[in-house]
mmCIF file of C-alpha atoms in Angstrom:
data_model
loop_
_atom_site.group_PDB
_atom_site.id
_atom_site.type_symbol
_atom_site.label_atom_id
_atom_site.label_comp_id
_atom_site.label_asym_id
_atom_site.label_seq_id
_atom_site.Cartn_x
_atom_site.Cartn_y
_atom_site.Cartn_z
ATOM 1 C CA MET A 1 189.594 135.349 195.771
ATOM 2 C CA ASN A 2 190.592 137.098 198.956
ATOM 3 C CA GLN A 3 189.502 140.537 200.132
ATOM 4 C CA GLU A 4 192.723 142.132 198.954
ATOM 5 C CA GLN A 5 192.159 141.160 195.335
ATOM 6 C CA ASN A 6 188.579 142.338 195.391
ATOM 7 C CA LYS A 7 189.885 145.875 195.882
ATOM 8 C CA ILE A 8 191.685 145.936 192.509
ATOM 9 C CA PRO A 9 190.111 148.661 190.339
ATOM 10 C CA ARG A 10 188.162 147.486 187.281
ATOM 11 C CA ALA A 11 190.518 149.075 184.787
ATOM 12 C CA THR A 12 193.425 147.238 186.400
ATOM 13 C CA ALA A 13 191.493 143.972 186.477
ATOM 14 C CA LYS A 14 190.824 144.250 182.766
ATOM 15 C CA ARG A 15 194.539 144.325 182.063
ATOM 16 C CA LEU A 16 195.374 141.263 184.185
ATOM 17 C CA PRO A 17 194.891 138.644 181.423
ATOM 18 C CA LEU A 18 197.031 140.736 179.077
ATOM 19 C CA TYR A 19 199.861 140.987 181.604
ATOM 20 C CA TYR A 20 199.532 137.314 182.383
ATOM 21 C CA ARG A 21 199.785 136.227 178.765
ATOM 22 C CA PHE A 22 202.851 138.360 178.119
ATOM 23 C CA LEU A 23 204.621 137.163 181.281
ATOM 24 C CA GLN A 24 203.988 133.566 180.230
ATOM 25 C CA ASN A 25 205.767 134.294 176.933
ATOM 26 C CA LEU A 26 208.642 135.992 178.777
ATOM 27 C CA SER A 27 209.021 133.094 181.175
ATOM 28 C CA ALA A 28 208.897 130.584 178.305
ATOM 29 C CA SER A 29 211.743 132.446 176.610
ATOM 30 C CA GLY A 30 213.815 132.164 179.797
ATOM 31 C CA LYS A 31 213.624 135.778 181.027
ATOM 32 C CA LYS A 32 214.004 136.180 184.785
ATOM 33 C CA ARG A 33 213.160 139.861 185.210
ATOM 34 C CA VAL A 34 211.409 142.627 183.332
ATOM 35 C CA SER A 35 211.259 146.414 183.652
ATOM 36 C CA SER A 36 208.042 148.396 183.533
ATOM 37 C CA ALA A 37 209.413 150.064 180.364
ATOM 38 C CA GLU A 38 209.810 146.685 178.631
ATOM 39 C CA LEU A 39 206.369 145.600 179.771
ATOM 40 C CA SER A 40 204.966 148.902 178.539
ATOM 41 C CA GLU A 41 206.487 148.439 175.096
ATOM 42 C CA ALA A 42 205.163 144.887 174.845
ATOM 43 C CA VAL A 43 201.609 145.269 176.120
ATOM 44 C CA LYS A 44 201.124 148.849 174.895
ATOM 45 C CA VAL A 45 200.126 150.226 178.291
ATOM 46 C CA ASP A 46 202.082 153.238 179.565
ATOM 47 C CA SER A 47 204.626 152.385 182.244
ATOM 48 C CA ALA A 48 203.146 154.693 184.905
ATOM 49 C CA THR A 49 199.879 152.756 184.595
ATOM 50 C CA ILE A 50 201.748 149.446 184.833
ATOM 51 C CA ARG A 51 203.534 150.541 187.979
ATOM 52 C CA ARG A 52 200.261 151.705 189.517
ATOM 53 C CA ASP A 53 198.518 148.465 188.497
ATOM 54 C CA PHE A 54 201.290 146.378 190.019
ATOM 55 C CA SER A 55 201.275 148.435 193.216
ATOM 56 C CA TYR A 56 197.806 147.012 193.915
ATOM 57 C CA PHE A 57 199.382 143.559 194.066
ATOM 58 C CA GLY A 58 201.967 144.632 196.669
ATOM 59 C CA ALA A 59 205.499 146.008 196.303
ATOM 60 C CA LEU A 60 206.742 143.553 193.697
ATOM 61 C CA GLY A 61 209.085 145.841 191.737
ATOM 62 C CA LYS A 62 212.561 147.097 192.654
ATOM 63 C CA LYS A 63 214.215 150.254 191.276
ATOM 64 C CA GLY A 64 216.954 149.434 188.773
ATOM 65 C CA TYR A 65 216.024 145.764 188.820
ATOM 66 C CA GLY A 66 212.468 145.691 187.619
ATOM 67 C CA TYR A 67 210.030 142.918 188.373
ATOM 68 C CA ASN A 68 210.753 139.277 188.997
ATOM 69 C CA VAL A 69 208.950 137.414 186.206
ATOM 70 C CA GLN A 70 208.251 134.294 188.253
ATOM 71 C CA SER A 71 206.798 136.214 191.217
ATOM 72 C CA LEU A 72 204.495 138.135 188.916
ATOM 73 C CA LEU A 73 203.407 134.929 187.204
ATOM 74 C CA THR A 74 202.671 133.249 190.506
ATOM 75 C CA PHE A 75 200.581 136.186 191.575
ATOM 76 C CA PHE A 76 198.652 136.477 188.302
ATOM 77 C CA SER A 77 198.097 132.759 188.077
ATOM 78 C CA SER A 78 196.460 132.795 191.490
ATOM 79 C CA ALA A 79 194.523 135.995 190.754
ATOM 80 C CA LEU A 80 193.193 134.531 187.520
ATOM 81 C CA ASP A 81 192.347 131.184 189.133
ATOM 82 C CA GLN A 82 194.269 129.237 186.537
ATOM 83 C CA ASP A 83 193.627 126.009 188.434
ATOM 84 C CA GLU A 84 189.889 126.142 188.062
ATOM 85 C CA VAL A 85 188.625 125.384 184.555
ATOM 86 C CA THR A 86 185.648 127.414 183.358
ATOM 87 C CA LYS A 87 183.472 125.475 180.934
ATOM 88 C CA VAL A 88 182.321 127.410 177.891
ATOM 89 C CA ALA A 89 179.620 126.843 175.274
ATOM 90 C CA LEU A 90 179.918 128.163 171.725
ATOM 91 C CA ILE A 91 176.741 129.149 169.896
ATOM 92 C CA GLY A 92 176.954 129.341 166.107
ATOM 93 C CA VAL A 93 179.435 127.141 164.234
ATOM 94 C CA GLY A 94 179.994 129.346 161.170
ATOM 95 C CA ASN A 95 183.445 130.465 160.076
ATOM 96 C CA LEU A 96 184.118 132.495 163.196
ATOM 97 C CA GLY A 97 182.722 129.781 165.489
ATOM 98 C CA THR A 98 184.763 127.098 163.735
ATOM 99 C CA ALA A 99 187.880 129.223 164.214
ATOM 100 C CA PHE A 100 187.198 129.219 167.960
ATOM 101 C CA LEU A 101 186.578 125.470 168.075
ATOM 102 C CA ASN A 102 189.828 124.696 166.280
ATOM 103 C CA TYR A 103 191.774 127.110 168.450
ATOM 104 C CA ASN A 104 189.918 126.311 171.692
ATOM 105 C CA PHE A 105 192.156 128.508 173.804
ATOM 106 C CA LEU A 106 194.773 125.784 174.145
ATOM 107 C CA LYS A 107 197.216 128.238 175.684
ATOM 108 C CA ASN A 108 194.824 128.989 178.520
ATOM 109 C CA ASN A 109 194.661 126.578 181.370
ATOM 110 C CA ASN A 110 191.408 127.880 182.661
ATOM 111 C CA THR A 111 188.850 128.001 179.835
ATOM 112 C CA LYS A 112 187.598 125.200 177.641
ATOM 113 C CA ILE A 113 184.820 125.070 175.070
ATOM 114 C CA GLU A 114 182.913 121.932 176.065
ATOM 115 C CA ILE A 115 179.926 122.033 173.710
ATOM 116 C CA ALA A 116 178.765 123.890 170.613
ATOM 117 C CA PHE A 117 175.376 124.535 169.011
ATOM 118 C CA ASP A 118 174.224 125.138 165.450
ATOM 119 C CA VAL A 119 171.141 124.785 163.257
ATOM 120 C CA ASP A 120 172.938 123.146 160.313
ATOM 121 C CA PRO A 121 172.011 119.417 160.166
ATOM 122 C CA SER A 122 175.350 118.659 158.500
ATOM 123 C CA LYS A 123 177.156 119.934 161.605
ATOM 124 C CA VAL A 124 174.826 118.724 164.371
ATOM 125 C CA GLY A 125 175.999 115.366 165.741
ATOM 126 C CA THR A 126 179.595 115.852 164.575
ATOM 127 C CA LYS A 127 182.657 116.957 166.505
ATOM 128 C CA ILE A 128 184.710 119.982 165.439
ATOM 129 C CA GLY A 129 188.094 120.369 167.114
ATOM 130 C CA ASP A 130 186.951 117.600 169.499
ATOM 131 C CA VAL A 131 183.890 119.596 170.596
ATOM 132 C CA PRO A 132 180.464 117.977 170.055
ATOM 133 C CA VAL A 133 177.927 120.078 168.114
ATOM 134 C CA TYR A 134 174.296 119.949 169.294
ATOM 135 C CA GLU A 135 171.079 121.252 167.778
ATOM 136 C CA ILE A 136 170.390 124.842 168.789
ATOM 137 C CA HIS A 137 167.124 123.848 170.486
ATOM 138 C CA GLN A 138 169.094 121.777 172.974
ATOM 139 C CA ILE A 139 170.714 124.898 174.478
ATOM 140 C CA GLY A 140 168.601 124.903 177.646
ATOM 141 C CA GLU A 141 168.934 121.191 178.318
ATOM 142 C CA LYS A 142 172.658 120.790 177.556
ATOM 143 C CA ILE A 143 173.929 123.957 179.223
ATOM 144 C CA LYS A 144 172.216 123.024 182.479
ATOM 145 C CA GLU A 145 173.342 119.403 182.182
ATOM 146 C CA GLU A 146 176.984 120.434 181.736
ATOM 147 C CA ASP A 147 176.719 123.279 184.273
ATOM 148 C CA ILE A 148 178.145 125.829 181.843
ATOM 149 C CA GLN A 149 178.298 129.493 182.858
ATOM 150 C CA VAL A 150 179.908 131.217 179.890
ATOM 151 C CA ALA A 151 178.828 131.352 176.239
ATOM 152 C CA ILE A 152 180.576 132.652 173.129
ATOM 153 C CA LEU A 153 178.019 134.064 170.715
ATOM 154 C CA THR A 154 178.978 133.789 167.036
ATOM 155 C CA VAL A 155 175.528 133.632 165.383
ATOM 156 C CA PRO A 156 174.018 135.834 162.657
ATOM 157 C CA VAL A 157 172.952 139.199 164.058
ATOM 158 C CA HIS A 158 169.222 138.690 163.404
ATOM 159 C CA VAL A 159 169.001 135.734 165.822
ATOM 160 C CA ALA A 160 171.412 137.139 168.437
ATOM 161 C CA GLN A 161 168.728 138.407 170.829
ATOM 162 C CA SER A 162 166.441 135.353 170.629
ATOM 163 C CA ILE A 163 169.349 133.004 171.307
ATOM 164 C CA THR A 164 170.494 135.259 174.136
ATOM 165 C CA ASP A 165 167.014 134.864 175.631
ATOM 166 C CA GLU A 166 167.527 131.079 175.570
ATOM 167 C CA LEU A 167 170.905 131.485 177.261
ATOM 168 C CA ILE A 168 169.331 133.624 179.986
ATOM 169 C CA LYS A 169 166.743 130.892 180.640
ATOM 170 C CA ALA A 170 169.595 128.375 180.829
ATOM 171 C CA ASP A 171 171.158 130.460 183.655
ATOM 172 C CA ILE A 172 174.254 131.520 181.781
ATOM 173 C CA LYS A 173 176.327 134.113 183.709
ATOM 174 C CA GLY A 174 178.494 135.663 181.008
ATOM 175 C CA ILE A 175 178.411 136.118 177.232
ATOM 176 C CA LEU A 176 181.261 136.995 174.892
ATOM 177 C CA ASN A 177 179.277 138.661 172.108
ATOM 178 C CA PHE A 178 180.861 138.710 168.649
ATOM 179 C CA THR A 179 177.723 139.835 166.830
ATOM 180 C CA PRO A 180 177.157 143.525 166.073
ATOM 181 C CA ALA A 181 173.929 143.324 168.153
ATOM 182 C CA ARG A 182 173.615 145.176 171.448
ATOM 183 C CA LEU A 183 171.978 142.518 173.620
ATOM 184 C CA ASN A 184 169.331 143.127 176.247
ATOM 185 C CA VAL A 185 170.020 141.065 179.350
ATOM 186 C CA PRO A 186 169.276 141.299 183.082
ATOM 187 C CA SER A 187 171.936 143.249 184.995
ATOM 188 C CA SER A 188 173.095 140.032 186.670
ATOM 189 C CA ILE A 189 174.494 138.794 183.359
ATOM 190 C CA ARG A 190 177.832 140.150 182.189
ATOM 191 C CA ILE A 191 178.396 140.768 178.515
ATOM 192 C CA HIS A 192 181.710 141.553 176.860
ATOM 193 C CA HIS A 193 181.149 142.838 173.371
ATOM 194 C CA ILE A 194 183.775 142.517 170.663
ATOM 195 C CA ASP A 195 182.611 144.268 167.536
ATOM 196 C CA LEU A 196 185.133 143.512 164.832
ATOM 197 C CA ALA A 197 183.906 146.393 162.672
ATOM 198 C CA VAL A 198 184.402 148.819 165.550
ATOM 199 C CA GLU A 199 187.915 147.479 166.128
ATOM 200 C CA LEU A 200 188.811 148.071 162.492
ATOM 201 C CA GLN A 201 187.229 151.514 162.512
ATOM 202 C CA SER A 202 189.145 152.400 165.649
ATOM 203 C CA LEU A 203 192.459 151.423 164.036
ATOM 204 C CA VAL A 204 191.660 153.504 160.948
ATOM 205 C CA TYR A 205 190.648 156.453 163.106
ATOM 206 C CA PHE A 206 193.954 156.354 164.971
ATOM 207 C CA LEU A 207 195.929 156.076 161.743
ATOM 208 C CA LYS A 208 194.238 159.146 160.344
ATOM 209 C CA ASN A 209 194.437 161.251 163.481
ATOM 210 C CA TYR A 210 197.560 160.166 165.286
ATOM 211 C CA PRO A 211 199.877 159.177 162.432
ATOM 212 C CA GLU A 212 203.063 160.309 164.164
ATOM 213 C CA ASP A 213 203.115 158.161 167.300
ATOM 214 C CA MET B 1 190.761 166.768 160.607
ATOM 215 C CA ASN B 2 190.878 170.222 162.149
ATOM 216 C CA GLN B 3 192.959 171.362 165.103
ATOM 217 C CA GLU B 4 190.059 171.010 167.495
ATOM 218 C CA GLN B 5 189.692 167.292 166.863
ATOM 219 C CA ASN B 6 193.382 166.673 167.254
ATOM 220 C CA LYS B 7 193.011 167.691 170.889
ATOM 221 C CA ILE B 8 190.648 164.822 171.719
ATOM 222 C CA PRO B 9 192.338 162.564 174.299
ATOM 223 C CA ARG B 10 193.271 159.074 173.139
ATOM 224 C CA ALA B 11 190.899 157.305 175.496
ATOM 225 C CA THR B 12 188.030 159.392 174.121
ATOM 226 C CA ALA B 13 189.131 158.780 170.529
ATOM 227 C CA LYS B 14 189.085 155.039 171.157
ATOM 228 C CA ARG B 15 185.408 155.208 172.087
ATOM 229 C CA LEU B 16 184.344 157.230 169.022
ATOM 230 C CA PRO B 17 183.639 154.250 166.738
ATOM 231 C CA LEU B 18 181.625 152.608 169.500
ATOM 232 C CA TYR B 19 179.483 155.729 170.025
ATOM 233 C CA TYR B 20 179.091 156.114 166.295
ATOM 234 C CA ARG B 21 177.871 152.573 165.766
ATOM 235 C CA PHE B 22 175.301 152.832 168.554
ATOM 236 C CA LEU B 23 174.023 156.207 167.359
ATOM 237 C CA GLN B 24 173.552 154.770 163.873
ATOM 238 C CA ASN B 25 171.356 152.044 165.383
ATOM 239 C CA LEU B 26 169.398 154.631 167.385
ATOM 240 C CA SER B 27 168.862 156.801 164.350
ATOM 241 C CA ALA B 28 167.807 153.798 162.246
ATOM 242 C CA SER B 29 165.163 152.965 164.857
ATOM 243 C CA GLY B 30 163.805 156.511 164.633
ATOM 244 C CA LYS B 31 165.065 157.918 167.921
ATOM 245 C CA LYS B 32 165.586 161.706 167.929
ATOM 246 C CA ARG B 33 167.318 162.176 171.276
ATOM 247 C CA VAL B 34 169.233 160.181 173.827
ATOM 248 C CA SER B 35 170.335 160.736 177.429
ATOM 249 C CA SER B 36 173.840 160.025 178.689
ATOM 250 C CA ALA B 37 172.269 157.398 180.992
ATOM 251 C CA GLU B 38 170.740 155.549 178.014
ATOM 252 C CA LEU B 39 173.992 155.783 176.097
ATOM 253 C CA SER B 40 175.830 154.534 179.153
ATOM 254 C CA GLU B 41 173.566 151.501 179.465
ATOM 255 C CA ALA B 42 173.960 150.703 175.763
ATOM 256 C CA VAL B 43 177.677 151.146 175.230
ATOM 257 C CA LYS B 44 178.715 150.122 178.769
ATOM 258 C CA VAL B 45 180.696 153.267 179.462
ATOM 259 C CA ASP B 46 179.815 155.188 182.639
ATOM 260 C CA SER B 47 177.748 158.300 181.997
ATOM 261 C CA ALA B 48 180.240 160.727 183.591
ATOM 262 C CA THR B 49 182.820 159.543 181.077
ATOM 263 C CA ILE B 50 180.331 159.920 178.226
ATOM 264 C CA ARG B 51 179.523 163.491 179.270
ATOM 265 C CA ARG B 52 183.228 164.303 179.512
ATOM 266 C CA ASP B 53 183.917 162.685 176.128
ATOM 267 C CA PHE B 54 181.111 164.627 174.491
ATOM 268 C CA SER B 55 182.255 167.882 176.060
ATOM 269 C CA TYR B 56 185.359 167.662 173.854
ATOM 270 C CA PHE B 57 183.085 167.919 170.829
ATOM 271 C CA GLY B 58 181.445 171.124 172.091
ATOM 272 C CA ALA B 59 178.326 171.689 174.250
ATOM 273 C CA LEU B 60 176.063 169.239 172.471
ATOM 274 C CA GLY B 61 173.941 168.060 175.408
ATOM 275 C CA LYS B 62 171.107 169.833 177.219
ATOM 276 C CA LYS B 63 169.986 169.134 180.788
ATOM 277 C CA GLY B 64 166.655 167.259 180.897
ATOM 278 C CA TYR B 65 166.692 166.812 177.135
ATOM 279 C CA GLY B 66 169.840 164.827 176.489
ATOM 280 C CA TYR B 67 171.651 164.788 173.186
ATOM 281 C CA ASN B 68 170.263 165.289 169.716
ATOM 282 C CA VAL B 69 170.954 162.023 167.879
ATOM 283 C CA GLN B 70 171.326 163.609 164.456
ATOM 284 C CA SER B 71 173.764 166.288 165.637
ATOM 285 C CA LEU B 72 175.920 163.675 167.298
ATOM 286 C CA LEU B 73 175.854 161.510 164.178
ATOM 287 C CA THR B 74 176.845 164.417 161.970
ATOM 288 C CA PHE B 75 179.721 165.193 164.262
ATOM 289 C CA PHE B 76 180.953 161.604 164.546
ATOM 290 C CA SER B 77 180.574 160.973 160.854
ATOM 291 C CA SER B 78 182.844 163.893 160.110
ATOM 292 C CA ALA B 79 185.281 162.984 162.898
ATOM 293 C CA LEU B 80 185.533 159.430 161.610
ATOM 294 C CA ASP B 81 185.887 160.543 157.983
ATOM 295 C CA GLN B 82 183.069 158.316 156.813
ATOM 296 C CA ASP B 83 183.362 159.705 153.301
ATOM 297 C CA GLU B 84 186.847 158.474 152.708
ATOM 298 C CA VAL B 85 187.134 154.718 152.163
ATOM 299 C CA THR B 86 190.188 153.028 153.659
ATOM 300 C CA LYS B 87 191.296 150.006 151.656
ATOM 301 C CA VAL B 88 192.203 146.945 153.690
ATOM 302 C CA ALA B 89 194.098 143.729 152.919
ATOM 303 C CA LEU B 90 193.401 140.471 154.737
ATOM 304 C CA ILE B 91 196.269 138.033 155.273
ATOM 305 C CA GLY B 92 195.303 134.426 156.004
ATOM 306 C CA VAL B 93 192.045 133.015 154.640
ATOM 307 C CA GLY B 94 191.391 130.358 157.290
ATOM 308 C CA ASN B 95 188.138 130.190 159.244
ATOM 309 C CA LEU B 96 188.625 133.552 160.930
ATOM 310 C CA GLY B 97 189.801 135.215 157.723
ATOM 311 C CA THR B 98 186.857 133.774 155.765
ATOM 312 C CA ALA B 99 184.502 135.139 158.411
ATOM 313 C CA PHE B 100 185.928 138.615 157.778
ATOM 314 C CA LEU B 101 185.665 138.266 153.996
ATOM 315 C CA ASN B 102 182.023 137.222 154.145
ATOM 316 C CA TYR B 103 181.186 139.976 156.605
ATOM 317 C CA ASN B 104 183.439 142.636 155.013
ATOM 318 C CA PHE B 105 182.244 145.378 157.337
ATOM 319 C CA LEU B 106 179.219 146.129 155.187
ATOM 320 C CA LYS B 107 177.782 148.365 157.884
ATOM 321 C CA ASN B 108 180.832 150.613 157.729
ATOM 322 C CA ASN B 109 181.038 153.151 155.008
ATOM 323 C CA ASN B 110 184.699 153.727 155.408
ATOM 324 C CA THR B 111 186.543 150.408 155.367
ATOM 325 C CA LYS B 112 186.615 147.751 152.675
ATOM 326 C CA ILE B 113 188.691 144.605 152.320
ATOM 327 C CA GLU B 114 190.000 144.860 148.749
ATOM 328 C CA ILE B 115 192.351 141.902 148.524
ATOM 329 C CA ALA B 116 193.251 138.768 150.488
ATOM 330 C CA PHE B 117 196.290 136.486 150.636
ATOM 331 C CA ASP B 118 196.786 132.815 151.448
ATOM 332 C CA VAL B 119 199.192 129.941 150.774
ATOM 333 C CA ASP B 120 196.487 127.373 149.942
ATOM 334 C CA PRO B 121 196.463 126.715 146.147
ATOM 335 C CA SER B 122 192.746 125.809 146.315
ATOM 336 C CA LYS B 123 192.002 129.345 147.532
ATOM 337 C CA VAL B 124 194.499 131.384 145.495
ATOM 338 C CA GLY B 125 192.872 132.702 142.318
ATOM 339 C CA THR B 126 189.321 132.436 143.689
ATOM 340 C CA LYS B 127 187.076 135.121 145.141
ATOM 341 C CA ILE B 128 185.614 134.815 148.634
ATOM 342 C CA GLY B 129 182.842 137.243 149.476
ATOM 343 C CA ASP B 130 183.777 139.075 146.262
ATOM 344 C CA VAL B 131 187.366 139.590 147.414
ATOM 345 C CA PRO B 132 190.152 138.134 145.206
ATOM 346 C CA VAL B 133 192.632 135.835 146.958
ATOM 347 C CA TYR B 134 196.299 136.134 145.919
ATOM 348 C CA GLU B 135 199.348 134.028 146.722
ATOM 349 C CA ILE B 136 201.067 135.130 149.924
ATOM 350 C CA HIS B 137 204.299 135.929 148.051
ATOM 351 C CA GLN B 138 202.442 138.636 146.129
ATOM 352 C CA ILE B 139 201.934 140.723 149.296
ATOM 353 C CA GLY B 140 204.607 143.300 148.440
ATOM 354 C CA GLU B 141 203.570 143.736 144.822
ATOM 355 C CA LYS B 142 199.772 143.827 145.296
ATOM 356 C CA ILE B 143 199.659 146.006 148.430
ATOM 357 C CA LYS B 144 201.737 148.678 146.730
ATOM 358 C CA GLU B 145 199.773 148.357 143.484
ATOM 359 C CA GLU B 146 196.454 148.873 145.307
ATOM 360 C CA ASP B 147 197.907 151.503 147.677
ATOM 361 C CA ILE B 148 196.640 149.674 150.761
ATOM 362 C CA GLN B 149 197.555 150.999 154.204
ATOM 363 C CA VAL B 150 195.808 148.627 156.616
ATOM 364 C CA ALA B 151 196.101 144.856 157.003
ATOM 365 C CA ILE B 152 194.096 142.343 159.031
ATOM 366 C CA LEU B 153 196.365 139.532 160.193
ATOM 367 C CA THR B 154 194.632 136.161 160.610
ATOM 368 C CA VAL B 155 197.497 133.763 159.964
ATOM 369 C CA PRO B 156 198.897 130.942 162.144
ATOM 370 C CA VAL B 157 200.979 132.322 165.004
ATOM 371 C CA HIS B 158 204.271 130.785 163.815
ATOM 372 C CA VAL B 159 204.284 132.828 160.581
ATOM 373 C CA ALA B 160 202.886 136.040 162.092
ATOM 374 C CA GLN B 161 206.229 137.851 162.456
ATOM 375 C CA SER B 162 207.642 136.866 159.039
ATOM 376 C CA ILE B 163 204.465 138.007 157.287
ATOM 377 C CA THR B 164 204.498 141.202 159.332
ATOM 378 C CA ASP B 165 208.024 141.815 158.036
ATOM 379 C CA GLU B 166 206.634 141.551 154.473
ATOM 380 C CA LEU B 167 203.873 144.008 155.359
ATOM 381 C CA ILE B 168 206.435 146.460 156.736
ATOM 382 C CA LYS B 169 208.402 146.261 153.467
ATOM 383 C CA ALA B 170 205.146 146.919 151.592
ATOM 384 C CA ASP B 171 204.726 150.185 153.558
ATOM 385 C CA ILE B 172 201.632 149.176 155.473
ATOM 386 C CA LYS B 173 200.653 151.740 158.155
ATOM 387 C CA GLY B 174 198.398 149.756 160.497
ATOM 388 C CA ILE B 175 197.816 146.112 161.405
ATOM 389 C CA LEU B 176 194.823 144.568 163.151
ATOM 390 C CA ASN B 177 196.517 141.555 164.730
ATOM 391 C CA PHE B 178 194.299 138.574 165.571
ATOM 392 C CA THR B 179 197.163 136.189 166.243
ATOM 393 C CA PRO B 180 198.421 135.622 169.799
ATOM 394 C CA ALA B 181 201.854 136.879 168.661
ATOM 395 C CA ARG B 182 203.272 140.168 169.955
ATOM 396 C CA LEU B 183 204.665 141.645 166.755
ATOM 397 C CA ASN B 184 207.877 143.626 166.439
ATOM 398 C CA VAL B 185 207.369 146.617 164.166
ATOM 399 C CA PRO B 186 208.916 150.081 163.735
ATOM 400 C CA SER B 187 207.234 152.707 165.937
ATOM 401 C CA SER B 188 205.734 154.346 162.842
ATOM 402 C CA ILE B 189 203.408 151.359 162.367
ATOM 403 C CA ARG B 190 200.315 151.126 164.524
ATOM 404 C CA ILE B 191 199.161 147.732 165.724
ATOM 405 C CA HIS B 192 195.849 146.960 167.395
ATOM 406 C CA HIS B 193 195.959 143.562 168.983
ATOM 407 C CA ILE B 194 192.831 141.522 169.573
ATOM 408 C CA ASP B 195 193.704 138.379 171.453
ATOM 409 C CA LEU B 196 190.564 136.277 171.614
ATOM 410 C CA ALA B 197 191.962 134.138 174.440
ATOM 411 C CA VAL B 198 192.634 137.249 176.507
ATOM 412 C CA GLU B 199 189.111 138.502 175.860
ATOM 413 C CA LEU B 200 187.625 135.234 177.110
ATOM 414 C CA GLN B 201 189.939 135.174 180.116
ATOM 415 C CA SER B 202 188.978 138.727 180.946
ATOM 416 C CA LEU B 203 185.263 137.855 180.909
ATOM 417 C CA VAL B 204 185.867 134.846 183.170
ATOM 418 C CA TYR B 205 187.948 136.972 185.552
ATOM 419 C CA PHE B 206 185.175 139.527 185.872
ATOM 420 C CA LEU B 207 182.553 136.834 186.435
ATOM 421 C CA LYS B 208 184.577 135.346 189.276
ATOM 422 C CA ASN B 209 185.529 138.609 190.928
ATOM 423 C CA TYR B 210 182.665 140.996 190.272
ATOM 424 C CA PRO B 211 179.662 138.680 190.177
ATOM 425 C CA GLU B 212 177.238 141.196 191.655
ATOM 426 C CA ASP B 213 177.334 144.064 189.166
#
């Protein structure tokens, strides 16, 4: 990452993967250019915000022409470090965890679930979606051995904090938390929390209060 | 909903379920008051934004005291219409769908998955997590019969649009889309899209570019 990219505001940075994914689809379908209005419709971000976001990456858009899809892709690919694979561990091979292992982010070039952990003896020692499943007590050992920095947490809520404590000891840097638990971690560790109940509640709230969009 | 609440900005509205969930936890653990700094730490929203959000609900906070947990809960509960249950259908009982059925948002008072749909004959006619599974071709009939307005979409990406078309015909109002597909729907239908690959990519991006938060 160069200095320039470090100046991108957080809110903009958060939208980068979304833009990137959509532009990949556009490119795959043979589109050469895209307007901010089309982008807005597709990614559900208003077009003024898109134009401002893109202005941080340099003057890539032209009035009446829009943006060149390939130039945007090249920029995003570099910004998102698509060349460098980040190794991920998955903790908790229940239904949600199994869904991740089978999916394994095949469309991403830059993230790969390398190892998984569970307590169930019928799962430990097997491979699910090509990913080996280890006993949960091997977290410290295996994560250090494989030099893994990111964990996906799909365990029951009542063990979420104790397993997080193990991940902290294993020097994990980021956790994608799918449990309803709010985890206590040192400020050096980044947590993204996806609470599926909150997502559903948010949709219902919008339906009730903004029905006429 | 009264007029006052309709004036809440979108961005604030989006955070309501998150605030509500955290305040429920606080209340359950016996806490009577909370500062915007504590809230900020817990829900990962900066405290200036929290204070601005809360100001839309009236002057609920006091300097040096913080916010009364119970007053906030009462407000949010009413804003989120916790009394009125929204019935939800789940389409696609794979690993991710099964995870939803077993979880079924028990901590929410206001959303309940009533029926599910799949193509797999070994699943159709059974109940998973107490939810009956119907054949996918029954979507139109059953969703109208049960007067369901919200659907969770956890089907393979290549059938996402065709099933969405069925949901549109069945007069669904909102879709929580967990497939990587960008769905085409009339503007009267609200879609919230949760792309798990994008979420992981976003976490990795932040780790690489803002390691020192």
